[in-house]
Amino acid sequence: MKTALVTGTSSGLGASIAAELARREFRVVGTSRHGGAYTQLDVTDAASITRCVGALDRLDLLVNNAGVMLRGAVEETDDRAARAVFDTNFFGAAALTRAALPLLRAARGRVINMGSIACGNAPPLVGFYAASKHALLGYTEALRTEQQAFGVDVCLVEPSDFRSNLFTAPLTCDPLPEYDQLRAVLSPFFARIVERAEDPAIVARLVGDLACARSTRLRNRVGRWGERLPRIKALLPQRAFERFMQTGLGLSEVIRDAQRSKIRG
């Protein structure tokens, strides 16, 4: 029986992925920062990673799913908060993968990193989250090439809007008044994302398919906007795409007001 290590399985996408892999007859080691019914693993803690990986005698699949969201404008996000996002979403995944690679090479296994639709498009108020996922894409591409000679396959899954705890993340500390109007306009947008979020089982099935496939492609998009938005961005000039996004987010009037105020000033 093949063994899969899945991070962040206490809820959302991670719980669905763990259940799907178990259905496909993997021995699933599900992890959570707080332990409980899962193997305790904090991907930001080196000792925790060493204990978790050291307890395994075999590893065929690593799913780096653990992630955190941080909402707030780039200017009002302090270094501590920004680093915390990168510590989990990027450096944590990289550290766990580094520790797991000897086992994965022995099994000629696979790494599946959980990216985001934000890998190719960074909406306002989630800039550092998007940046961490952009970094994960670059890391995944390099690792994929480096490990090909050893028979280890590496790929990225890019979900769009699926039910999880990410969209209920708190704002950064000390919000600046300059961004109050932006937040007021985008709040209904984020609320609609939560209301219309798709079933995590859709992502889980894709991960299961990738886990069992003979080979994978680097980027694997999933969700109603997962394929659509990158195609639109590829077709439109950058300025036209920006206007498309501004209209979709309801920001056109906010931007026009700001521009008129600048002209009057």
PDB file of C-alpha atoms in Angstrom:
ATOM      1  CA  MET A   1       0.000   0.000   0.000  1.00  0.00           C
ATOM      2  CA  LYS A   2       1.304   3.443  -0.934  1.00  0.00           C
ATOM      3  CA  THR A   3       1.739   6.086   1.775  1.00  0.00           C
ATOM      4  CA  ALA A   4       0.635   9.714   1.413  1.00  0.00           C
ATOM      5  CA  LEU A   5       1.511  12.565   3.757  1.00  0.00           C
ATOM      6  CA  VAL A   6      -1.035  15.392   3.558  1.00  0.00           C
ATOM      7  CA  THR A   7      -0.641  18.624   5.506  1.00  0.00           C
ATOM      8  CA  GLY A   8      -3.498  20.709   6.877  1.00  0.00           C
ATOM      9  CA  THR A   9      -6.115  17.945   6.969  1.00  0.00           C
ATOM     10  CA  SER A  10      -8.237  19.179   9.890  1.00  0.00           C
ATOM     11  CA  SER A  11     -10.693  20.986   7.594  1.00  0.00           C
ATOM     12  CA  GLY A  12     -11.465  22.262   4.091  1.00  0.00           C
ATOM     13  CA  LEU A  13      -9.436  21.065   1.136  1.00  0.00           C
ATOM     14  CA  GLY A  14      -7.045  19.024   3.257  1.00  0.00           C
ATOM     15  CA  ALA A  15      -9.812  16.950   4.833  1.00  0.00           C
ATOM     16  CA  SER A  16     -11.352  16.242   1.414  1.00  0.00           C
ATOM     17  CA  ILE A  17      -7.978  15.358  -0.109  1.00  0.00           C
ATOM     18  CA  ALA A  18      -7.165  12.948   2.724  1.00  0.00           C
ATOM     19  CA  ALA A  19     -10.556  11.229   2.360  1.00  0.00           C
ATOM     20  CA  GLU A  20     -10.171  10.936  -1.427  1.00  0.00           C
ATOM     21  CA  LEU A  21      -6.689   9.429  -1.177  1.00  0.00           C
ATOM     22  CA  ALA A  22      -7.891   6.941   1.433  1.00  0.00           C
ATOM     23  CA  ARG A  23     -10.701   5.955  -0.931  1.00  0.00           C
ATOM     24  CA  ARG A  24      -8.042   5.276  -3.550  1.00  0.00           C
ATOM     25  CA  GLU A  25      -6.314   2.942  -1.086  1.00  0.00           C
ATOM     26  CA  PHE A  26      -3.459   5.143   0.033  1.00  0.00           C
ATOM     27  CA  ARG A  27      -2.342   4.890   3.631  1.00  0.00           C
ATOM     28  CA  VAL A  28      -2.908   8.525   4.522  1.00  0.00           C
ATOM     29  CA  VAL A  29      -0.935  10.316   7.207  1.00  0.00           C
ATOM     30  CA  GLY A  30      -3.035  13.421   7.793  1.00  0.00           C
ATOM     31  CA  THR A  31      -1.475  16.247   9.753  1.00  0.00           C
ATOM     32  CA  SER A  32      -2.585  19.276  11.714  1.00  0.00           C
ATOM     33  CA  ARG A  33      -0.685  21.970  13.540  1.00  0.00           C
ATOM     34  CA  HIS A  34      -2.618  21.159  16.715  1.00  0.00           C
ATOM     35  CA  GLY A  35      -2.506  17.376  16.431  1.00  0.00           C
ATOM     36  CA  GLY A  36      -5.632  15.918  18.010  1.00  0.00           C
ATOM     37  CA  ALA A  37      -7.023  13.219  15.712  1.00  0.00           C
ATOM     38  CA  TYR A  38      -4.161  13.898  13.259  1.00  0.00           C
ATOM     39  CA  THR A  39      -0.392  13.615  13.310  1.00  0.00           C
ATOM     40  CA  GLN A  40       0.977  16.799  14.825  1.00  0.00           C
ATOM     41  CA  LEU A  41       2.950  18.832  12.306  1.00  0.00           C
ATOM     42  CA  ASP A  42       3.809  22.513  12.261  1.00  0.00           C
ATOM     43  CA  VAL A  43       5.498  23.160   8.912  1.00  0.00           C
ATOM     44  CA  THR A  44       7.095  26.324  10.314  1.00  0.00           C
ATOM     45  CA  ASP A  45       8.919  24.320  13.006  1.00  0.00           C
ATOM     46  CA  ALA A  46      12.022  22.318  12.017  1.00  0.00           C
ATOM     47  CA  ALA A  47      11.802  19.937  14.979  1.00  0.00           C
ATOM     48  CA  SER A  48       8.151  19.177  14.189  1.00  0.00           C
ATOM     49  CA  ILE A  49       9.053  18.372  10.571  1.00  0.00           C
ATOM     50  CA  THR A  50      11.909  16.098  11.667  1.00  0.00           C
ATOM     51  CA  ARG A  51       9.640  14.149  14.048  1.00  0.00           C
ATOM     52  CA  CYS A  52       6.891  13.731  11.484  1.00  0.00           C
ATOM     53  CA  VAL A  53       9.075  12.600   8.588  1.00  0.00           C
ATOM     54  CA  GLY A  54      11.281  10.507  10.881  1.00  0.00           C
ATOM     55  CA  ALA A  55       8.274   8.434  11.912  1.00  0.00           C
ATOM     56  CA  LEU A  56       7.677   7.312   8.307  1.00  0.00           C
ATOM     57  CA  ASP A  57       9.278   4.211   6.832  1.00  0.00           C
ATOM     58  CA  ARG A  58       7.984   4.910   3.329  1.00  0.00           C
ATOM     59  CA  LEU A  59       6.562   7.880   1.430  1.00  0.00           C
ATOM     60  CA  ASP A  60       5.048   7.752  -2.053  1.00  0.00           C
ATOM     61  CA  LEU A  61       3.146  11.041  -2.077  1.00  0.00           C
ATOM     62  CA  LEU A  62       3.525  14.394  -0.350  1.00  0.00           C
ATOM     63  CA  VAL A  63       0.666  16.889  -0.608  1.00  0.00           C
ATOM     64  CA  ASN A  64       1.720  20.323   0.647  1.00  0.00           C
ATOM     65  CA  ASN A  65      -1.743  21.671   1.411  1.00  0.00           C
ATOM     66  CA  ALA A  66      -1.274  23.632   4.654  1.00  0.00           C
ATOM     67  CA  GLY A  67      -1.776  27.325   4.029  1.00  0.00           C
ATOM     68  CA  VAL A  68      -2.875  30.595   5.569  1.00  0.00           C
ATOM     69  CA  MET A  69      -4.539  33.705   4.170  1.00  0.00           C
ATOM     70  CA  LEU A  70      -3.889  37.306   5.140  1.00  0.00           C
ATOM     71  CA  ARG A  71      -6.240  40.043   3.938  1.00  0.00           C
ATOM     72  CA  GLY A  72      -5.112  43.636   3.791  1.00  0.00           C
ATOM     73  CA  ALA A  73      -3.513  46.155   1.466  1.00  0.00           C
ATOM     74  CA  VAL A  74       0.180  45.697   0.802  1.00  0.00           C
ATOM     75  CA  GLU A  75       1.075  49.050   2.400  1.00  0.00           C
ATOM     76  CA  GLU A  76      -0.732  48.301   5.651  1.00  0.00           C
ATOM     77  CA  THR A  77       0.724  44.791   6.043  1.00  0.00           C
ATOM     78  CA  ASP A  78       3.689  44.829   8.387  1.00  0.00           C
ATOM     79  CA  ASP A  79       6.775  42.629   7.947  1.00  0.00           C
ATOM     80  CA  ARG A  80       5.808  40.258  10.754  1.00  0.00           C
ATOM     81  CA  ALA A  81       2.441  39.447   9.209  1.00  0.00           C
ATOM     82  CA  ALA A  82       3.870  39.128   5.697  1.00  0.00           C
ATOM     83  CA  ARG A  83       6.619  36.775   6.865  1.00  0.00           C
ATOM     84  CA  ALA A  84       4.094  34.626   8.726  1.00  0.00           C
ATOM     85  CA  VAL A  85       2.229  34.024   5.457  1.00  0.00           C
ATOM     86  CA  PHE A  86       5.422  33.078   3.633  1.00  0.00           C
ATOM     87  CA  ASP A  87       6.606  30.898   6.526  1.00  0.00           C
ATOM     88  CA  THR A  88       3.584  28.609   6.104  1.00  0.00           C
ATOM     89  CA  ASN A  89       2.680  28.896   2.432  1.00  0.00           C
ATOM     90  CA  PHE A  90       6.172  28.855   0.977  1.00  0.00           C
ATOM     91  CA  PHE A  91       9.035  28.157   3.377  1.00  0.00           C
ATOM     92  CA  GLY A  92       7.026  25.550   5.297  1.00  0.00           C
ATOM     93  CA  ALA A  93       6.246  23.605   2.128  1.00  0.00           C
ATOM     94  CA  ALA A  94       9.870  23.857   1.008  1.00  0.00           C
ATOM     95  CA  ALA A  95      11.229  22.692   4.373  1.00  0.00           C
ATOM     96  CA  LEU A  96       8.897  19.705   4.566  1.00  0.00           C
ATOM     97  CA  THR A  97       9.670  18.716   0.983  1.00  0.00           C
ATOM     98  CA  ARG A  98      13.409  18.930   1.649  1.00  0.00           C
ATOM     99  CA  ALA A  99      13.051  16.578   4.612  1.00  0.00           C
ATOM    100  CA  ALA A 100      10.830  14.171   2.666  1.00  0.00           C
ATOM    101  CA  LEU A 101      12.834  13.948  -0.568  1.00  0.00           C
ATOM    102  CA  PRO A 102      15.070  11.011   0.454  1.00  0.00           C
ATOM    103  CA  LEU A 103      11.968   8.882   1.123  1.00  0.00           C
ATOM    104  CA  LEU A 104      10.276  10.130  -2.039  1.00  0.00           C
ATOM    105  CA  ARG A 105      13.323   9.292  -4.145  1.00  0.00           C
ATOM    106  CA  ALA A 106      13.459   5.796  -2.685  1.00  0.00           C
ATOM    107  CA  ALA A 107       9.826   5.263  -3.692  1.00  0.00           C
ATOM    108  CA  ARG A 108      10.055   7.231  -6.969  1.00  0.00           C
ATOM    109  CA  GLY A 109       7.172   9.208  -5.536  1.00  0.00           C
ATOM    110  CA  ARG A 110       5.376  12.465  -6.188  1.00  0.00           C
ATOM    111  CA  VAL A 111       4.999  15.945  -4.668  1.00  0.00           C
ATOM    112  CA  ILE A 112       1.753  17.858  -5.154  1.00  0.00           C
ATOM    113  CA  ASN A 113       1.923  21.483  -4.045  1.00  0.00           C
ATOM    114  CA  MET A 114      -1.315  23.385  -3.503  1.00  0.00           C
ATOM    115  CA  GLY A 115      -1.097  26.716  -5.245  1.00  0.00           C
ATOM    116  CA  SER A 116      -3.980  29.039  -6.047  1.00  0.00           C
ATOM    117  CA  ILE A 117      -5.687  30.896  -8.854  1.00  0.00           C
ATOM    118  CA  ALA A 118      -3.684  33.772  -7.337  1.00  0.00           C
ATOM    119  CA  CYS A 119      -0.530  32.201  -8.855  1.00  0.00           C
ATOM    120  CA  GLY A 120      -1.437  33.922 -12.094  1.00  0.00           C
ATOM    121  CA  ASN A 121      -3.545  36.811 -10.882  1.00  0.00           C
ATOM    122  CA  ALA A 122      -3.119  38.903  -7.749  1.00  0.00           C
ATOM    123  CA  PRO A 123      -6.322  40.664  -6.660  1.00  0.00           C
ATOM    124  CA  PRO A 124      -6.179  43.619  -4.250  1.00  0.00           C
ATOM    125  CA  LEU A 125      -6.142  43.099  -0.480  1.00  0.00           C
ATOM    126  CA  VAL A 126      -4.522  39.649  -0.688  1.00  0.00           C
ATOM    127  CA  GLY A 127      -1.164  40.725  -2.124  1.00  0.00           C
ATOM    128  CA  PHE A 128       1.124  38.806   0.204  1.00  0.00           C
ATOM    129  CA  TYR A 129      -0.973  35.638  -0.057  1.00  0.00           C
ATOM    130  CA  ALA A 130      -0.741  35.896  -3.857  1.00  0.00           C
ATOM    131  CA  ALA A 131       3.001  36.568  -3.633  1.00  0.00           C
ATOM    132  CA  SER A 132       3.537  33.445  -1.533  1.00  0.00           C
ATOM    133  CA  LYS A 133       1.671  31.360  -4.123  1.00  0.00           C
ATOM    134  CA  HIS A 134       3.644  32.937  -6.983  1.00  0.00           C
ATOM    135  CA  ALA A 135       6.803  31.910  -5.110  1.00  0.00           C
ATOM    136  CA  LEU A 136       5.483  28.376  -4.701  1.00  0.00           C
ATOM    137  CA  LEU A 137       4.920  28.139  -8.462  1.00  0.00           C
ATOM    138  CA  GLY A 138       8.514  29.108  -9.222  1.00  0.00           C
ATOM    139  CA  TYR A 139       9.806  26.707  -6.587  1.00  0.00           C
ATOM    140  CA  THR A 140       7.662  23.863  -7.956  1.00  0.00           C
ATOM    141  CA  GLU A 141       8.911  24.403 -11.507  1.00  0.00           C
ATOM    142  CA  ALA A 142      12.564  24.300 -10.434  1.00  0.00           C
ATOM    143  CA  LEU A 143      12.074  21.287  -8.155  1.00  0.00           C
ATOM    144  CA  ARG A 144      10.203  19.422 -10.901  1.00  0.00           C
ATOM    145  CA  THR A 145      13.214  19.682 -13.230  1.00  0.00           C
ATOM    146  CA  GLU A 146      15.746  18.879 -10.498  1.00  0.00           C
ATOM    147  CA  GLN A 147      13.950  15.691  -9.453  1.00  0.00           C
ATOM    148  CA  GLN A 148      13.147  14.249 -12.883  1.00  0.00           C
ATOM    149  CA  ALA A 149      16.409  12.310 -13.029  1.00  0.00           C
ATOM    150  CA  PHE A 150      15.491  10.615  -9.729  1.00  0.00           C
ATOM    151  CA  GLY A 151      12.004   9.582 -10.813  1.00  0.00           C
ATOM    152  CA  VAL A 152      10.230  12.013  -8.463  1.00  0.00           C
ATOM    153  CA  ASP A 153       7.351  13.864 -10.118  1.00  0.00           C
ATOM    154  CA  VAL A 154       6.437  17.370  -8.895  1.00  0.00           C
ATOM    155  CA  CYS A 155       3.363  19.412  -9.830  1.00  0.00           C
ATOM    156  CA  LEU A 156       1.131  22.255  -8.699  1.00  0.00           C
ATOM    157  CA  VAL A 157      -2.659  22.385  -8.253  1.00  0.00           C
ATOM    158  CA  GLU A 158      -4.245  25.833  -8.677  1.00  0.00           C
ATOM    159  CA  PRO A 159      -7.779  25.924  -7.229  1.00  0.00           C
ATOM    160  CA  SER A 160     -10.048  28.903  -7.713  1.00  0.00           C
ATOM    161  CA  ASP A 161     -12.831  29.474  -5.158  1.00  0.00           C
ATOM    162  CA  PHE A 162     -13.556  26.438  -2.978  1.00  0.00           C
ATOM    163  CA  ARG A 163     -15.028  26.184   0.499  1.00  0.00           C
ATOM    164  CA  SER A 164     -12.294  26.616   3.096  1.00  0.00           C
ATOM    165  CA  ASN A 165     -11.342  28.762   6.061  1.00  0.00           C
ATOM    166  CA  LEU A 166      -9.087  30.997   3.954  1.00  0.00           C
ATOM    167  CA  PHE A 167     -11.738  33.550   2.999  1.00  0.00           C
ATOM    168  CA  THR A 168     -12.701  34.240   6.602  1.00  0.00           C
ATOM    169  CA  ALA A 169      -9.166  35.280   7.524  1.00  0.00           C
ATOM    170  CA  PRO A 170      -8.911  38.475   9.591  1.00  0.00           C
ATOM    171  CA  LEU A 171      -7.646  41.788   8.260  1.00  0.00           C
ATOM    172  CA  THR A 172      -4.128  42.911   9.093  1.00  0.00           C
ATOM    173  CA  CYS A 173      -3.586  45.014  12.187  1.00  0.00           C
ATOM    174  CA  ASP A 174      -3.914  48.801  12.050  1.00  0.00           C
ATOM    175  CA  PRO A 175      -5.770  49.233   8.739  1.00  0.00           C
ATOM    176  CA  LEU A 176      -5.051  52.543   7.044  1.00  0.00           C
ATOM    177  CA  PRO A 177      -7.989  54.880   6.313  1.00  0.00           C
ATOM    178  CA  GLU A 178      -6.763  55.347   2.737  1.00  0.00           C
ATOM    179  CA  TYR A 179      -8.029  51.839   1.963  1.00  0.00           C
ATOM    180  CA  ASP A 180     -11.408  52.038   3.722  1.00  0.00           C
ATOM    181  CA  GLN A 181     -13.278  52.668   0.473  1.00  0.00           C
ATOM    182  CA  LEU A 182     -11.476  49.813  -1.254  1.00  0.00           C
ATOM    183  CA  ARG A 183     -12.397  47.470   1.592  1.00  0.00           C
ATOM    184  CA  ALA A 184     -16.017  48.651   1.547  1.00  0.00           C
ATOM    185  CA  VAL A 185     -16.303  47.911  -2.171  1.00  0.00           C
ATOM    186  CA  LEU A 186     -14.536  44.547  -2.000  1.00  0.00           C
ATOM    187  CA  SER A 187     -16.332  43.227   1.097  1.00  0.00           C
ATOM    188  CA  PRO A 188     -19.406  42.185  -0.937  1.00  0.00           C
ATOM    189  CA  PHE A 189     -17.078  40.566  -3.478  1.00  0.00           C
ATOM    190  CA  PHE A 190     -15.375  38.442  -0.812  1.00  0.00           C
ATOM    191  CA  ALA A 191     -18.792  37.629   0.671  1.00  0.00           C
ATOM    192  CA  ARG A 192     -19.947  36.358  -2.730  1.00  0.00           C
ATOM    193  CA  ILE A 193     -16.844  34.176  -2.973  1.00  0.00           C
ATOM    194  CA  VAL A 194     -17.771  32.534   0.329  1.00  0.00           C
ATOM    195  CA  GLU A 195     -21.404  32.079  -0.728  1.00  0.00           C
ATOM    196  CA  ARG A 196     -20.596  30.649  -4.157  1.00  0.00           C
ATOM    197  CA  ALA A 197     -17.521  28.624  -3.238  1.00  0.00           C
ATOM    198  CA  GLU A 198     -17.424  25.214  -4.843  1.00  0.00           C
ATOM    199  CA  ASP A 199     -17.250  21.793  -3.198  1.00  0.00           C
ATOM    200  CA  PRO A 200     -13.693  20.882  -2.060  1.00  0.00           C
ATOM    201  CA  ALA A 201     -14.370  17.339  -3.292  1.00  0.00           C
ATOM    202  CA  ILE A 202     -13.753  18.647  -6.838  1.00  0.00           C
ATOM    203  CA  VAL A 203     -10.175  19.577  -5.913  1.00  0.00           C
ATOM    204  CA  ALA A 204      -9.760  16.321  -4.011  1.00  0.00           C
ATOM    205  CA  ARG A 205     -10.709  14.288  -7.078  1.00  0.00           C
ATOM    206  CA  LEU A 206      -8.120  16.147  -9.150  1.00  0.00           C
ATOM    207  CA  VAL A 207      -5.452  15.494  -6.511  1.00  0.00           C
ATOM    208  CA  GLY A 208      -6.478  11.822  -6.484  1.00  0.00           C
ATOM    209  CA  ASP A 209      -6.196  11.658 -10.259  1.00  0.00           C
ATOM    210  CA  LEU A 210      -2.753  13.279 -10.159  1.00  0.00           C
ATOM    211  CA  ALA A 211      -1.644  10.944  -7.378  1.00  0.00           C
ATOM    212  CA  CYS A 212      -2.513   7.922  -9.508  1.00  0.00           C
ATOM    213  CA  ALA A 213      -1.425   9.235 -12.919  1.00  0.00           C
ATOM    214  CA  ARG A 214       1.659   7.915 -14.690  1.00  0.00           C
ATOM    215  CA  SER A 215       2.837  11.494 -15.199  1.00  0.00           C
ATOM    216  CA  THR A 216       1.590  15.035 -14.583  1.00  0.00           C
ATOM    217  CA  ARG A 217       1.861  18.502 -16.053  1.00  0.00           C
ATOM    218  CA  LEU A 218       3.394  21.318 -14.047  1.00  0.00           C
ATOM    219  CA  ARG A 219       0.232  23.434 -13.550  1.00  0.00           C
ATOM    220  CA  ASN A 220      -3.183  21.891 -12.938  1.00  0.00           C
ATOM    221  CA  ARG A 221      -6.004  24.428 -12.671  1.00  0.00           C
ATOM    222  CA  VAL A 222      -9.394  23.570 -11.205  1.00  0.00           C
ATOM    223  CA  GLY A 223     -12.642  25.450 -10.562  1.00  0.00           C
ATOM    224  CA  ARG A 224     -15.066  27.583 -12.520  1.00  0.00           C
ATOM    225  CA  TRP A 225     -12.526  30.411 -12.841  1.00  0.00           C
ATOM    226  CA  GLY A 226      -9.425  28.224 -12.667  1.00  0.00           C
ATOM    227  CA  GLU A 227      -9.207  27.753 -16.435  1.00  0.00           C
ATOM    228  CA  ARG A 228     -11.270  30.741 -17.564  1.00  0.00           C
ATOM    229  CA  LEU A 229      -9.337  33.593 -15.954  1.00  0.00           C
ATOM    230  CA  PRO A 230      -5.860  32.600 -17.238  1.00  0.00           C
ATOM    231  CA  ARG A 231      -7.250  32.292 -20.774  1.00  0.00           C
ATOM    232  CA  ILE A 232      -8.793  35.767 -20.546  1.00  0.00           C
ATOM    233  CA  LYS A 233      -5.528  37.187 -19.212  1.00  0.00           C
ATOM    234  CA  ALA A 234      -3.559  35.552 -22.028  1.00  0.00           C
ATOM    235  CA  LEU A 235      -5.879  36.987 -24.689  1.00  0.00           C
ATOM    236  CA  LEU A 236      -6.191  40.563 -23.456  1.00  0.00           C
ATOM    237  CA  PRO A 237      -3.540  43.291 -23.381  1.00  0.00           C
ATOM    238  CA  GLN A 238      -2.502  44.064 -19.800  1.00  0.00           C
ATOM    239  CA  ARG A 239      -4.425  47.354 -19.585  1.00  0.00           C
ATOM    240  CA  ALA A 240      -7.576  45.711 -20.966  1.00  0.00           C
ATOM    241  CA  PHE A 241      -7.255  42.857 -18.488  1.00  0.00           C
ATOM    242  CA  GLU A 242      -6.850  45.339 -15.636  1.00  0.00           C
ATOM    243  CA  ARG A 243     -10.051  47.085 -16.712  1.00  0.00           C
ATOM    244  CA  PHE A 244     -11.801  43.711 -16.938  1.00  0.00           C
ATOM    245  CA  MET A 245     -10.747  42.865 -13.369  1.00  0.00           C
ATOM    246  CA  GLN A 246     -11.642  46.328 -12.048  1.00  0.00           C
ATOM    247  CA  THR A 247     -15.125  45.990 -13.486  1.00  0.00           C
ATOM    248  CA  GLY A 248     -15.550  42.479 -12.108  1.00  0.00           C
ATOM    249  CA  LEU A 249     -14.403  43.560  -8.656  1.00  0.00           C
ATOM    250  CA  GLY A 250     -16.611  46.653  -8.704  1.00  0.00           C
ATOM    251  CA  LEU A 251     -13.636  49.013  -8.504  1.00  0.00           C
ATOM    252  CA  SER A 252     -14.136  51.069 -11.661  1.00  0.00           C
ATOM    253  CA  GLU A 253     -16.016  53.881  -9.896  1.00  0.00           C
ATOM    254  CA  VAL A 254     -13.549  53.939  -6.981  1.00  0.00           C
ATOM    255  CA  ILE A 255     -10.643  54.389  -9.380  1.00  0.00           C
ATOM    256  CA  ARG A 256     -12.447  57.056 -11.417  1.00  0.00           C
ATOM    257  CA  ASP A 257     -13.255  58.995  -8.234  1.00  0.00           C
ATOM    258  CA  ALA A 258      -9.635  58.859  -7.134  1.00  0.00           C
ATOM    259  CA  GLN A 259      -8.425  60.020 -10.534  1.00  0.00           C
ATOM    260  CA  ARG A 260     -10.913  62.927 -10.575  1.00  0.00           C
ATOM    261  CA  SER A 261      -9.811  63.955  -7.099  1.00  0.00           C
ATOM    262  CA  LYS A 262      -6.166  63.919  -8.220  1.00  0.00           C
ATOM    263  CA  ILE A 263      -6.999  66.119 -11.230  1.00  0.00           C
ATOM    264  CA  ARG A 264      -8.960  68.581  -9.089  1.00  0.00           C
ATOM    265  CA  GLY A 265      -6.167  68.639  -6.544  1.00  0.00           C
TER     266      GLY A 265
END
